[in-house]
GROMACS .gro file of C-alpha atoms in nm:
model
  237
    1MET     CA    1  23.551  14.649   1.665
    2THR     CA    2  23.767  14.595   1.357
    3TRP     CA    3  23.986  14.296   1.293
    4PRO     CA    4  24.334  14.380   1.428
    5TRP     CA    5  24.502  14.272   1.103
    6SER     CA    6  24.239  14.424   0.869
    7ARG     CA    7  24.476  14.658   0.692
    8SER     CA    8  24.785  14.428   0.694
    9ALA     CA    9  24.943  14.247   0.402
   10HIS     CA   10  24.906  13.906   0.556
   11GLY     CA   11  24.582  13.775   0.406
   12PRO     CA   12  24.454  13.468   0.595
   13LEU     CA   13  24.782  13.418   0.784
   14PRO     CA   14  24.674  13.581   1.115
   15VAL     CA   15  24.365  13.352   1.141
   16LEU     CA   16  24.570  13.051   1.059
   17LEU     CA   17  24.841  13.138   1.309
   18LEU     CA   18  24.576  13.202   1.578
   19MET     CA   19  24.449  12.850   1.503
   20LEU     CA   20  24.796  12.717   1.560
   21SER     CA   21  24.827  12.921   1.881
   22ILE     CA   22  24.524  12.728   2.014
   23VAL     CA   23  24.717  12.410   1.925
   24THR     CA   24  25.002  12.525   2.152
   25GLY     CA   25  24.769  12.551   2.453
   26LEU     CA   26  24.617  12.216   2.378
   27VAL     CA   27  24.936  12.019   2.346
   28ASP     CA   28  25.113  12.187   2.643
   29ALA     CA   29  24.810  12.101   2.853
   30VAL     CA   30  24.850  11.734   2.758
   31SER     CA   31  25.229  11.725   2.809
   32TYR     CA   32  25.233  11.909   3.136
   33LEU     CA   33  24.933  11.753   3.304
   34ALA     CA   34  24.947  11.397   3.168
   35LEU     CA   35  25.317  11.341   3.078
   36GLY     CA   36  25.495  11.439   3.392
   37HIS     CA   37  25.528  11.815   3.403
   38VAL     CA   38  25.710  11.884   3.074
   39PHE     CA   39  25.636  12.130   2.797
   40VAL     CA   40  25.647  12.042   2.424
   41ALA     CA   41  25.574  12.393   2.286
   42ASN     CA   42  25.685  12.638   2.556
   43MET     CA   43  26.054  12.579   2.545
   44THR     CA   44  26.134  12.861   2.792
   45GLY     CA   45  25.920  12.673   3.055
   46ASN     CA   46  26.079  12.342   2.951
   47VAL     CA   47  26.433  12.466   2.999
   48VAL     CA   48  26.341  12.604   3.340
   49LEU     CA   49  26.177  12.275   3.435
   50LEU     CA   50  26.492  12.095   3.318
   51GLY     CA   51  26.693  12.305   3.559
   52PHE     CA   52  26.455  12.221   3.842
   53ALA     CA   53  26.476  11.848   3.751
   54LEU     CA   54  26.854  11.856   3.755
   55ALA     CA   55  26.835  12.010   4.101
   56GLY     CA   56  26.632  11.718   4.217
   57ALA     CA   57  26.286  11.874   4.238
   58PRO     CA   58  26.022  11.606   4.290
   59GLY     CA   59  25.777  11.525   4.013
   60LEU     CA   60  26.005  11.627   3.730
   61SER     CA   61  26.208  11.424   3.483
   62VAL     CA   62  26.537  11.510   3.323
   63PRO     CA   63  26.498  11.253   3.040
   64ALA     CA   64  26.151  11.371   2.961
   65SER     CA   65  26.254  11.737   2.943
   66LEU     CA   66  26.555  11.647   2.725
   67ALA     CA   67  26.339  11.435   2.498
   68ALA     CA   68  26.096  11.722   2.443
   69LEU     CA   69  26.375  11.967   2.386
   70ALA     CA   70  26.554  11.745   2.141
   71ALA     CA   71  26.236  11.673   1.951
   72PHE     CA   72  26.149  12.040   1.934
   73LEU     CA   73  26.490  12.130   1.801
   74LEU     CA   74  26.469  11.854   1.537
   75GLY     CA   75  26.122  11.978   1.438
   76ALA     CA   76  26.249  12.332   1.417
   77LEU     CA   77  26.531  12.213   1.195
   78GLY     CA   78  26.277  12.050   0.962
   79GLY     CA   79  26.070  12.369   0.965
   80GLY     CA   80  26.378  12.568   0.879
   81ARG     CA   81  26.446  12.339   0.587
   82ILE     CA   82  26.092  12.384   0.455
   83GLY     CA   83  26.119  12.759   0.496
   84THR     CA   84  26.448  12.767   0.306
   85ARG     CA   85  26.287  12.572   0.021
   86LEU     CA   86  25.946  12.738   0.014
   87GLY     CA   87  25.988  13.063   0.210
   88GLU     CA   88  25.947  13.282  -0.089
   89HIS     CA   89  25.581  13.172  -0.101
   90ARG     CA   90  25.435  13.193   0.248
   91GLY     CA   91  25.120  13.003   0.163
   92ARG     CA   92  25.313  12.701   0.039
   93ASN     CA   93  25.546  12.723   0.330
   94LEU     CA   94  25.262  12.705   0.580
   95ARG     CA   95  25.078  12.438   0.385
   96ALA     CA   96  25.386  12.213   0.371
   97ALA     CA   97  25.471  12.263   0.739
   98SER     CA   98  25.116  12.203   0.854
   99ALA     CA   99  25.084  11.903   0.625
  100CYS     CA  100  25.388  11.754   0.805
  101GLY     CA  101  25.273  11.858   1.158
  102ALA     CA  102  24.918  11.711   1.136
  103PRO     CA  103  25.036  11.347   1.089
  104LEU     CA  104  25.275  11.388   1.381
  105LEU     CA  105  24.991  11.490   1.609
  106LEU     CA  106  24.780  11.209   1.462
  107ILE     CA  107  25.053  10.967   1.567
  108ALA     CA  108  25.029  11.110   1.917
  109CYS     CA  109  24.648  11.052   1.902
  110ILE     CA  110  24.698  10.692   1.803
  111VAL     CA  111  24.946  10.636   2.089
  112ALA     CA  112  24.715  10.798   2.334
  113ALA     CA  113  24.424  10.579   2.221
  114ILE     CA  114  24.626  10.265   2.250
  115ALA     CA  115  24.803  10.356   2.581
  116GLY     CA  116  24.514  10.490   2.778
  117GLN     CA  117  24.552  10.660   3.112
  118PRO     CA  118  24.757  10.680   3.322
  119VAL     CA  119  25.032  10.698   3.060
  120SER     CA  120  25.309  10.440   3.095
  121SER     CA  121  25.675  10.541   3.082
  122GLY     CA  122  25.719  10.406   2.730
  123ALA     CA  123  25.406  10.569   2.597
  124ARG     CA  124  25.514  10.893   2.759
  125TYR     CA  125  25.811  10.925   2.521
  126ALA     CA  126  25.611  10.796   2.230
  127LEU     CA  127  25.382  11.094   2.287
  128LEU     CA  128  25.646  11.358   2.370
  129VAL     CA  129  25.852  11.300   2.055
  130PRO     CA  130  25.589  11.350   1.785
  131MET     CA  131  25.431  11.643   1.977
  132GLY     CA  132  25.772  11.806   2.023
  133LEU     CA  133  25.856  11.757   1.653
  134ALA     CA  134  25.523  11.916   1.555
  135MET     CA  135  25.573  12.216   1.782
  136GLY     CA  136  25.932  12.276   1.667
  137LEU     CA  137  25.807  12.262   1.305
  138GLN     CA  138  25.527  12.503   1.388
  139ASN     CA  139  25.754  12.758   1.562
  140ALA     CA  140  26.009  12.760   1.290
  141THR     CA  141  25.734  12.819   1.036
  142ALA     CA  142  25.574  13.103   1.234
  143ARG     CA  143  25.914  13.267   1.258
  144ARG     CA  144  25.962  13.246   0.889
  145LEU     CA  145  25.614  13.383   0.808
  146ALA     CA  146  25.687  13.690   1.026
  147VAL     CA  147  25.339  13.803   1.105
  148PRO     CA  148  25.379  14.069   1.380
  149ASP     CA  149  25.274  13.955   1.729
  150LEU     CA  150  25.191  13.597   1.623
  151THR     CA  151  25.474  13.364   1.721
  152THR     CA  152  25.209  13.098   1.821
  153THR     CA  153  25.394  13.014   2.144
  154VAL     CA  154  25.617  13.285   2.296
  155LEU     CA  155  25.413  13.519   2.516
  156THR     CA  156  25.682  13.687   2.735
  157LEU     CA  157  25.766  13.946   2.470
  158THR     CA  158  25.400  13.983   2.381
  159LEU     CA  159  25.307  14.061   2.736
  160THR     CA  160  25.608  14.292   2.771
  161GLY     CA  161  25.501  14.481   2.460
  162ILE     CA  162  25.150  14.542   2.587
  163ALA     CA  163  25.293  14.720   2.896
  164ALA     CA  164  25.622  14.873   2.760
  165ASP     CA  165  25.466  15.011   2.438
  166SER     CA  166  25.154  15.147   2.610
  167GLN     CA  167  25.088  15.517   2.630
  168LEU     CA  168  25.097  15.489   3.012
  169ALA     CA  169  25.465  15.393   2.971
  170GLY     CA  170  25.524  15.677   2.726
  171GLY     CA  171  25.525  15.447   2.430
  172PRO     CA  172  25.341  15.469   2.097
  173GLY     CA  173  25.062  15.240   2.211
  174GLY     CA  174  25.146  14.972   1.958
  175ARG     CA  175  24.870  14.731   1.859
  176PRO     CA  176  24.741  14.591   2.193
  177ALA     CA  177  24.440  14.420   2.036
  178ARG     CA  178  24.668  14.185   1.836
  179ARG     CA  179  24.870  14.100   2.138
  180VAL     CA  180  24.571  14.045   2.367
  181LEU     CA  181  24.411  13.822   2.107
  182ALA     CA  182  24.731  13.618   2.066
  183ILE     CA  183  24.745  13.568   2.445
  184ALA     CA  184  24.374  13.486   2.464
  185VAL     CA  185  24.382  13.207   2.211
  186ILE     CA  186  24.675  13.028   2.379
  187PHE     CA  187  24.492  13.064   2.708
  188LEU     CA  188  24.178  12.921   2.550
  189GLY     CA  189  24.371  12.627   2.410
  190ALA     CA  190  24.532  12.558   2.750
  191LEU     CA  191  24.194  12.588   2.928
  192VAL     CA  192  24.014  12.353   2.686
  193GLY     CA  193  24.306  12.112   2.686
  194ALA     CA  194  24.324  12.101   3.063
  195LEU     CA  195  23.956  12.043   3.104
  196PHE     CA  196  23.963  11.741   2.871
  197VAL     CA  197  24.282  11.601   3.023
  198VAL     CA  198  24.163  11.637   3.381
  199HIS     CA  199  23.797  11.546   3.334
  200VAL     CA  200  23.776  11.331   3.025
  201ASP     CA  201  24.075  11.196   2.828
  202LEU     CA  202  24.397  11.333   2.679
  203LEU     CA  203  24.297  11.188   2.338
  204ILE     CA  204  24.047  11.460   2.277
  205PRO     CA  205  24.281  11.765   2.296
  206LEU     CA  206  24.531  11.580   2.082
  207ALA     CA  207  24.256  11.511   1.824
  208LEU     CA  208  24.153  11.874   1.832
  209ALA     CA  209  24.510  11.983   1.780
  210SER     CA  210  24.560  11.744   1.489
  211ALA     CA  211  24.231  11.866   1.331
  212LEU     CA  212  24.331  12.230   1.367
  213VAL     CA  213  24.680  12.175   1.208
  214ALA     CA  214  24.526  11.974   0.922
  215SER     CA  215  24.262  12.247   0.865
  216THR     CA  216  24.543  12.504   0.853
  217ALA     CA  217  24.708  12.300   0.577
  218LEU     CA  218  24.386  12.279   0.380
  219ILE     CA  219  24.296  12.646   0.412
  220ALA     CA  220  24.646  12.758   0.320
  221HIS     CA  221  24.628  12.534   0.016
  222ALA     CA  222  24.291  12.682  -0.083
  223HIS     CA  223  24.409  13.041  -0.053
  224ALA     CA  224  24.775  13.022  -0.161
  225THR     CA  225  24.742  13.122  -0.528
  226ASP     CA  226  25.054  13.236  -0.712
  227ASP     CA  227  24.922  13.593  -0.754
  228ALA     CA  228  24.806  13.643  -0.394
  229GLU     CA  229  24.993  13.938  -0.251
  230TRP     CA  230  25.003  13.803   0.104
  231THR     CA  231  25.204  13.500  -0.005
  232ARG     CA  232  25.497  13.720  -0.104
  233ALA     CA  233  25.494  13.978   0.178
  234ALA     CA  234  25.756  13.948   0.443
  235GLY     CA  235  25.657  14.148   0.743
  236GLY     CA  236  25.430  14.450   0.699
  237LYS     CA  237  25.178  14.614   0.934
   0.00000   0.00000   0.00000
């Protein structure tokens, strides 16, 4: 089986964005299971949960959902600014964004280590804000990098594409291997994150997420030479 992006013009970006997709599953497992049923990466789910909370559904929090949403938007704003400044060189763009995201997740790790479990109300927001900032930053960066089928968080369109573009639906078939892999890594992150949150401690998935984002920054730095073709490509196969 060949690598789904083997003939693309994206260099190491698919691998790095798959690493960040794992981060999505890890942090949403922490936020949903340990911080009161709120998402920090999946904003579609978070907006829906906000609606439920406003309707008075038990176990949900309007302030927590709003805090996560506000942090995500602020992080996306920062990611957009980085993309505007460095977007012509995708390697530097990803390096800078990841170098900003890793410390934010490290802050969440420190808060989690100090607060312990169960998480208090104050610690809840001290965790939600840096996590939301990091995920907004990540999403804006993935959008700017424009690697097909790798948004790092949004799976609704990915799932739709698998079915709607299939030959069974009369479509061209698309590139299902890419989409399946994108879904699988987020599932893996969510599974691993949930196992640690439920059975061990929420600090571990946060530490893993921080390490993955830091590794992304280091790998992007190592490969982002000025003459690398993938750093200039915008889109492609």
